[in-house]
Coordinates of C-alpha atoms in Angstrom, one line a residue:
M219 CA 106.0 56.3 40.8
A220 CA 105.8 59.6 39.0
D221 CA 107.8 59.9 35.9
P222 CA 109.4 63.2 35.1
G223 CA 109.6 62.3 31.4
E224 CA 111.7 64.5 29.2
A225 CA 111.4 67.6 31.4
P226 CA 114.8 69.4 31.8
A227 CA 116.5 69.0 35.1
R228 CA 119.4 70.7 36.7
D229 CA 122.3 68.9 38.4
G230 CA 124.5 70.3 41.2
P231 CA 126.6 69.3 44.2
L232 CA 125.1 68.2 47.5
T233 CA 125.1 70.7 50.3
W234 CA 127.6 70.0 53.2
G235 CA 124.7 68.8 55.3
Q236 CA 123.5 66.4 52.6
Q237 CA 127.1 65.1 52.2
D238 CA 127.1 64.3 56.0
I239 CA 123.8 62.4 55.6
W240 CA 125.1 60.5 52.5
R241 CA 128.1 59.4 54.5
A242 CA 125.8 58.1 57.2
V243 CA 123.7 56.3 54.5
V244 CA 126.7 54.6 53.1
A245 CA 127.9 53.6 56.5
A246 CA 124.6 52.1 57.6
A247 CA 123.3 50.6 54.3
P248 CA 121.1 48.7 53.9
Q249 CA 119.8 49.5 57.4
E250 CA 119.8 53.3 57.0
R251 CA 116.0 53.4 57.4
Y252 CA 116.6 55.0 60.8
L253 CA 117.5 58.2 59.0
N254 CA 114.0 58.6 57.6
I255 CA 111.9 61.4 59.1
A256 CA 108.2 60.7 59.8
R257 CA 105.6 63.3 60.6
V258 CA 101.9 62.7 61.3
F259 CA 99.5 65.5 61.8
A260 CA 95.7 66.1 61.9
A261 CA 94.0 67.7 59.0
P262 CA 92.2 71.1 59.6
K263 CA 88.8 70.8 61.2
R264 CA 87.1 72.2 58.1
P265 CA 86.3 69.3 55.7
V266 CA 89.3 68.4 53.5
S267 CA 88.6 66.1 50.5
V268 CA 91.3 63.8 49.1
E269 CA 91.3 66.0 45.9
R270 CA 92.0 69.1 48.0
A271 CA 94.8 67.3 49.9
A272 CA 96.3 66.1 46.6
L273 CA 96.3 69.7 45.3
A274 CA 98.0 70.9 48.5
L275 CA 100.6 68.2 48.0
E276 CA 101.2 69.3 44.4
R277 CA 101.7 72.9 45.5
L278 CA 103.9 71.9 48.4
V279 CA 106.3 70.0 46.0
A280 CA 106.3 73.0 43.6
R281 CA 107.2 75.3 46.5
H282 CA 110.3 73.4 47.8
E283 CA 112.9 72.2 45.3
S284 CA 114.3 69.6 47.8
L285 CA 111.0 67.7 47.4
R286 CA 111.5 67.2 43.7
T287 CA 115.2 66.2 43.9
R288 CA 116.8 62.8 43.3
L289 CA 120.4 61.7 43.3
T290 CA 122.3 61.3 40.1
G291 CA 125.8 60.2 39.2
P292 CA 128.0 57.6 40.9
R293 CA 127.3 56.3 44.3
D294 CA 130.7 57.3 45.7
A295 CA 130.2 61.0 44.5
P296 CA 126.5 61.6 43.9
L297 CA 125.0 64.9 42.7
Q298 CA 121.5 66.2 43.3
R299 CA 119.2 66.5 40.3
V300 CA 116.4 69.1 40.7
W301 CA 113.3 68.6 38.5
P302 CA 111.1 71.6 37.6
S303 CA 108.1 69.5 38.6
A304 CA 107.2 66.3 40.3
C305 CA 104.2 64.3 41.4
P306 CA 105.0 62.1 44.4
P307 CA 102.5 59.3 44.7
Y308 CA 100.2 59.1 47.8
E309 CA 98.2 56.5 49.5
V310 CA 94.6 56.8 50.5
V311 CA 94.0 54.8 53.7
E312 CA 90.4 54.4 54.9
T313 CA 89.2 53.6 58.3
R314 CA 86.2 51.8 57.0
P315 CA 85.7 48.9 54.5
T316 CA 86.5 49.9 51.0
E317 CA 86.3 48.2 47.6
P318 CA 88.6 45.2 47.3
G319 CA 92.0 46.0 45.9
S320 CA 92.0 49.7 46.9
V321 CA 95.2 51.2 48.2
G322 CA 95.6 51.0 52.0
S323 CA 92.2 49.6 52.8
V324 CA 91.9 49.1 56.6
R325 CA 88.9 48.2 58.7
A326 CA 88.2 50.3 61.7
E327 CA 87.5 47.2 63.8
D328 CA 90.9 45.9 63.0
V329 CA 92.6 48.6 65.1
S330 CA 90.4 48.2 68.2
P331 CA 90.2 48.5 71.2
V332 CA 90.2 52.3 70.7
P333 CA 87.3 54.7 70.5
A334 CA 86.0 55.4 67.0
E335 CA 87.2 59.0 67.1
D336 CA 90.8 57.9 67.8
V337 CA 91.0 55.3 65.0
S338 CA 92.2 57.7 62.4
S339 CA 95.1 58.9 64.7
V340 CA 96.1 55.4 65.7
L341 CA 96.0 54.2 62.1
A342 CA 98.0 57.2 60.9
E343 CA 100.8 56.4 63.3
E344 CA 100.8 52.8 62.0
V345 CA 100.9 54.0 58.4
G346 CA 103.8 56.3 59.3
E347 CA 105.8 53.4 60.8
R348 CA 105.2 51.3 57.7
L349 CA 106.2 54.1 55.2
A350 CA 109.3 54.8 57.2
A351 CA 110.4 51.2 57.5
E352 CA 112.3 51.0 54.2
P353 CA 115.2 53.1 52.9
F354 CA 114.5 55.4 50.0
A355 CA 115.5 54.5 46.5
Y356 CA 117.6 57.7 46.1
W357 CA 118.1 57.6 42.4
E358 CA 114.5 56.6 41.4
E359 CA 112.2 57.7 44.2
W360 CA 111.0 61.2 45.1
P361 CA 112.2 62.0 48.6
L362 CA 108.7 62.2 50.1
R363 CA 106.2 59.4 50.9
V364 CA 102.6 60.5 51.6
A365 CA 99.4 59.0 52.9
F366 CA 96.0 60.5 53.6
V367 CA 94.0 58.8 56.3
V368 CA 90.3 59.1 55.4
A369 CA 87.2 58.7 57.5
G370 CA 83.6 59.6 56.5
G371 CA 84.8 60.7 53.1
Y372 CA 87.3 63.3 54.3
V373 CA 91.0 63.4 55.1
R374 CA 91.5 63.2 58.9
H375 CA 95.3 62.8 59.2
I376 CA 98.2 63.3 56.9
V377 CA 101.3 61.1 57.0
L378 CA 104.7 62.4 55.6
V379 CA 107.9 60.5 55.5
L380 CA 110.9 62.5 54.3
C381 CA 114.2 61.3 53.1
H382 CA 116.9 62.8 55.3
L383 CA 118.8 64.0 52.1
A384 CA 115.8 66.3 51.4
A385 CA 115.2 67.6 54.9
D386 CA 116.6 67.8 58.4
G387 CA 114.4 67.9 61.5
H388 CA 113.8 71.7 61.3
A389 CA 113.0 71.5 57.6
A390 CA 110.5 68.7 58.3
E391 CA 108.6 71.0 60.6
L392 CA 108.6 73.7 58.0
V393 CA 107.2 71.3 55.5
V394 CA 104.4 70.3 57.9
K395 CA 103.6 74.0 58.6
D396 CA 103.4 74.7 54.8
F397 CA 101.2 71.7 54.2
R398 CA 98.8 72.7 56.9
L399 CA 98.5 76.2 55.5
L400 CA 98.0 74.9 51.9
L401 CA 95.2 72.7 53.1
L402 CA 93.4 75.9 54.2
R403 CA 94.3 78.3 51.4
D404 CA 95.2 78.2 47.8
S405 CA 98.7 79.8 47.9
L406 CA 101.5 81.0 50.2
P407 CA 103.8 84.0 50.1
P408 CA 106.9 83.5 48.0
L409 CA 109.9 81.9 49.6
R410 CA 112.7 84.2 50.7
S411 CA 115.2 81.6 51.8
A412 CA 118.0 80.2 49.7
T413 CA 117.4 77.0 47.8
P414 CA 119.6 73.9 48.4
R415 CA 121.3 74.5 45.0
E416 CA 122.1 78.1 46.0
L417 CA 123.5 77.0 49.3
A418 CA 125.7 74.4 47.7
A419 CA 126.9 76.9 45.2
W420 CA 127.9 79.3 48.0
Q421 CA 129.6 76.4 49.9
H422 CA 131.8 75.8 46.8
S423 CA 132.6 79.5 46.4
P424 CA 135.8 81.1 47.8
E425 CA 133.7 82.5 50.7
G426 CA 132.3 79.1 51.5
K427 CA 135.7 77.5 51.4
R428 CA 137.0 80.2 53.8
V429 CA 134.2 79.5 56.3
S430 CA 134.9 75.8 56.0
G431 CA 138.6 76.3 56.6
E432 CA 138.0 78.4 59.7
A433 CA 135.7 75.8 61.1
I434 CA 138.3 73.1 60.5
G435 CA 140.9 75.2 62.2
F436 CA 138.7 75.7 65.2
W437 CA 138.0 71.9 65.5
L438 CA 141.7 71.1 65.3
E439 CA 142.4 73.6 68.1
E440 CA 139.7 72.0 70.2
Y441 CA 140.9 68.5 69.5
A442 CA 144.4 69.6 70.8
R443 CA 142.8 70.3 74.2
M444 CA 141.1 66.9 74.5
D445 CA 142.4 63.9 76.4
P446 CA 142.7 60.5 74.7
V447 CA 139.7 58.2 74.8
P448 CA 140.7 54.7 75.9
P449 CA 140.1 52.0 73.4
S450 CA 136.9 49.9 73.5
S451 CA 137.3 47.0 75.8
H452 CA 134.0 45.0 75.3
V453 CA 133.3 42.2 72.9
P454 CA 130.8 43.5 70.4
G455 CA 127.4 42.0 70.5
E456 CA 125.0 41.0 67.7
P457 CA 123.4 43.2 66.5
R458 CA 126.4 45.5 67.2
F459 CA 124.5 48.7 67.8
V460 CA 121.7 48.9 70.4
E461 CA 119.4 51.7 71.4
A462 CA 117.7 52.2 74.8
T463 CA 115.2 54.9 75.4
M464 CA 114.3 56.5 78.8
R465 CA 111.0 58.3 79.4
S466 CA 111.4 60.4 82.5
P467 CA 109.0 63.0 84.0
A468 CA 111.6 63.7 86.7
L469 CA 114.3 64.6 84.2
A470 CA 112.2 67.1 82.4
A471 CA 111.4 69.1 85.5
A472 CA 114.9 68.8 86.9
A473 CA 116.6 70.0 83.7
Q474 CA 114.3 73.0 83.6
E475 CA 115.0 73.8 87.3
V476 CA 118.8 73.7 86.8
A477 CA 118.4 75.8 83.5
A478 CA 116.4 78.5 85.2
R479 CA 118.8 78.7 88.1
N480 CA 121.8 79.3 85.8
G481 CA 120.1 81.4 83.1
V482 CA 120.6 78.8 80.3
S483 CA 118.5 76.4 78.3
S484 CA 117.5 72.9 79.4
S485 CA 119.4 71.6 76.3
T486 CA 122.6 73.0 77.8
V487 CA 121.9 71.3 81.1
L488 CA 121.3 68.0 79.3
L489 CA 124.5 68.4 77.2
A490 CA 126.6 69.1 80.4
G491 CA 125.1 66.1 82.1
A492 CA 125.7 63.9 79.1
M493 CA 129.3 64.9 78.9
R494 CA 129.8 64.6 82.7
V495 CA 128.5 61.0 82.6
A496 CA 130.6 60.2 79.5
G497 CA 133.7 61.5 81.2
G498 CA 133.0 59.0 84.0
L499 CA 133.2 56.3 81.4
T500 CA 136.3 57.5 79.6
G501 CA 138.3 59.0 82.5
Q502 CA 138.8 62.2 80.6
R503 CA 139.1 65.6 82.1
F504 CA 138.9 67.4 78.8
C505 CA 136.1 65.7 77.0
G506 CA 134.5 66.5 73.6
M507 CA 131.0 65.7 72.2
R508 CA 129.6 66.6 68.8
V509 CA 126.3 68.6 68.9
I510 CA 123.8 68.9 66.0
V511 CA 123.3 72.5 65.0
N512 CA 120.6 73.5 62.5
N513 CA 122.7 76.3 60.9
R514 CA 119.7 78.6 60.4
F515 CA 120.9 81.7 62.3
A516 CA 121.1 83.9 59.2
A517 CA 117.9 85.5 58.1
G518 CA 118.2 84.0 54.6
R519 CA 118.4 80.5 55.9
R520 CA 115.7 80.4 58.6
D521 CA 113.1 78.8 56.3
V522 CA 115.4 76.6 54.2
V523 CA 113.8 73.3 53.4
S524 CA 116.9 71.1 53.0
T525 CA 119.5 69.3 55.1
I526 CA 121.9 72.0 56.3
S527 CA 122.3 71.0 59.9
Q528 CA 125.8 69.8 60.8
E529 CA 127.8 69.0 64.0
A530 CA 129.6 71.4 66.3
L531 CA 132.4 70.2 68.6
V532 CA 131.9 71.1 72.2
V533 CA 134.9 70.5 74.6
L534 CA 134.5 70.9 78.3
D535 CA 136.8 70.8 81.3
L536 CA 134.9 68.3 83.5
R537 CA 136.9 69.2 86.6
T538 CA 134.7 71.9 88.0
E539 CA 133.7 72.8 91.6
S540 CA 130.0 72.0 90.9
F541 CA 127.6 70.9 88.2
D542 CA 126.2 74.4 88.0
A543 CA 129.7 75.6 87.1
L544 CA 129.9 72.9 84.4
V545 CA 126.5 74.0 83.0
R546 CA 127.6 77.7 82.8
Q547 CA 130.8 76.6 81.1
A548 CA 128.8 74.5 78.6
W549 CA 126.6 77.5 77.7
G550 CA 129.5 79.7 76.6
T551 CA 131.5 77.0 75.0
A552 CA 128.5 75.7 73.0
L553 CA 127.6 79.1 71.7
R554 CA 131.2 79.6 70.4
A555 CA 131.2 76.1 68.9
Y556 CA 127.8 76.6 67.1
R557 CA 129.4 79.3 65.0
Q558 CA 131.8 76.7 63.6
A559 CA 129.3 74.1 62.4
Q560 CA 129.5 74.8 58.7
Y561 CA 132.2 72.9 56.8
D562 CA 133.1 70.5 54.1
P563 CA 132.6 67.1 55.8
Y564 CA 135.2 65.3 53.7
A565 CA 137.8 68.0 54.3
M566 CA 137.0 67.9 58.0
E567 CA 137.3 64.1 58.1
E568 CA 140.7 64.2 56.4
A569 CA 142.0 66.9 58.9
V570 CA 140.6 65.2 62.0
T571 CA 142.0 61.8 60.9
R572 CA 145.5 63.2 61.0
V573 CA 145.0 64.1 64.7
G574 CA 145.2 60.4 65.6
P575 CA 142.8 57.7 66.7
G576 CA 143.1 58.2 70.4
I577 CA 142.1 61.9 70.3
R578 CA 138.4 61.8 69.4
S579 CA 135.1 63.1 70.5
F580 CA 132.8 60.9 72.5
G581 CA 129.7 60.5 70.4
C582 CA 127.0 62.9 69.3
F583 CA 124.3 64.9 71.1
N584 CA 121.0 65.8 69.3
D585 CA 118.3 67.7 71.1
Q586 CA 115.3 67.3 68.7
R587 CA 112.9 69.5 70.6
L588 CA 112.4 72.4 68.3
V589 CA 110.6 74.5 70.8
Q590 CA 111.7 74.4 74.4
E591 CA 109.2 75.6 77.0
D592 CA 111.8 76.1 79.8
G593 CA 110.5 77.3 83.1
Q594 CA 109.3 76.1 86.5
V595 CA 107.4 72.9 85.6
A596 CA 106.5 70.3 88.1
A597 CA 107.3 66.7 87.3
L598 CA 104.3 64.7 86.0
E599 CA 103.3 61.6 88.0
G600 CA 104.8 58.4 86.7
K601 CA 107.9 56.3 87.0
T602 CA 111.0 56.4 84.9
E603 CA 110.8 53.8 82.1
V604 CA 113.8 52.4 80.3
A605 CA 113.5 50.0 77.4
R606 CA 115.6 48.8 74.5
T607 CA 114.0 50.3 71.4
D608 CA 116.2 49.5 68.4
A609 CA 119.2 47.6 67.1
M610 CA 121.2 47.4 63.9
D611 CA 124.4 46.0 62.5
R612 CA 126.0 49.1 60.9
N613 CA 126.3 52.7 61.8
I614 CA 128.6 55.7 61.3
C615 CA 128.5 56.8 64.9
D616 CA 129.5 54.7 67.9
F617 CA 127.5 56.7 70.4
R618 CA 124.7 59.2 70.1
L619 CA 122.1 60.7 72.4
H620 CA 118.8 62.0 71.2
V621 CA 116.5 64.2 73.3
G622 CA 112.8 64.4 72.5
G623 CA 109.4 63.8 74.0
E624 CA 106.5 66.0 75.1
P625 CA 106.7 68.9 77.6
G626 CA 106.9 67.4 81.1
R627 CA 107.8 64.0 79.9
M628 CA 111.2 63.8 78.4
E629 CA 112.5 61.0 76.1
V630 CA 116.2 60.4 75.9
S631 CA 117.6 57.7 73.6
C632 CA 121.1 56.4 73.8
Y633 CA 122.4 54.5 70.8
A634 CA 125.8 52.9 71.2
D635 CA 128.3 50.4 69.8
T636 CA 128.2 47.4 72.1
A637 CA 132.0 47.3 71.9
L638 CA 132.0 50.7 73.6
L639 CA 129.1 50.1 75.9
P640 CA 127.2 46.8 76.3
P641 CA 123.4 47.0 76.5
P642 CA 123.1 47.1 80.3
G643 CA 125.7 49.9 80.3
I644 CA 123.6 51.8 77.7
E645 CA 120.6 51.6 80.0
Q646 CA 122.7 52.6 83.1
Y647 CA 124.1 55.6 81.2
L648 CA 120.6 57.0 80.9
L649 CA 119.8 56.3 84.5
D650 CA 123.0 58.0 85.6
L651 CA 122.2 61.0 83.5
E652 CA 118.8 61.3 85.2
A653 CA 120.2 60.8 88.7
L654 CA 122.9 63.5 88.1
I655 CA 120.5 66.2 86.9
V656 CA 117.7 65.3 89.4
E657 CA 120.3 65.6 92.2
A658 CA 121.6 68.9 90.9
A659 CA 118.1 70.3 90.9
R660 CA 117.7 69.4 94.6
T661 CA 120.9 71.1 95.7

């Protein structure tokens, strides 16, 4: 581990997005590894030595202050400490036999039966899973784990695992983009975006507090529209939280068909469908779901490498004449809600708690596809697959839906408290979501 020595460091408050993540860490600890963000990508085709990759890493960390930040202070109210420099360690993992005792030595024949040209890619994915398998040591460890997968003396793949306190999903993609460019050139243009410390300072300013107060007021108005959610009626299982993932070529094509017909995004179609199916479980007419918003609408925040995403509250009237009408309602409602997704999470929690336990949103929706290629796309061949993919004992959220996957083959994961929805019900929820949107595309 790199040691910053006696170099001066600057302390400051966490951003609101970081505070949200820290609350999730505390709620799930010591099983919060699910919050880690792993990215694996191929090195440029031009030869990249380990030395050049290490230099690119050094320049990347110098460029983004979130990558040289650790927590400081007490666990119940941590601050972020930004160091002027940092040297995160990296592993060199080879796809051929190496000297005994070298870091990450792996034999290519041990990852058969794959073609030799694919060994580096397969091995990189395995390394990524390993590096992401443990929570970060937030006070002692830099928020970035790195490995270079080497074959024939050159780096073939890069593995990055980011602490969620340092980056959200959009920031992780920005880090990958910058790393790719730094592998090709010696420098990048200066950053124009605000730093995490600058964002946190604004959030604690009178203007930031005003924005937070307006968002909290909006949420309270929306909560006043919602119907109560019935209490959980199932005996919780062990582990208590279970995830199921559906891979569906049909859903990808159907969501885009409905989106094109209504002039909206496929993400809006999926959100409307998710809330329609949730309303069938709760019996609500006015149902609310929290949606992850990356909060990078302003020009000065588009390239921020930090955790600034937060949740918006979307409330829909599920009693509509058609699913298309619900989709169009979701489009306008979500756009208004996205403008109210910047707030002090502790102040929000206090205000919402006063509303009462029965009036609450039903889970969280997170479309992790950063680039949507919406349009007329035929479904790929293949059957829908549903499998249980994770389980844990503790979590801050009792229901969350993640959307990802490749174009034409959508992945939707549903993670739920088994007291709310037992494992067979989690799988059925996903199948019902697919059936709803596929049927809507046919009509």
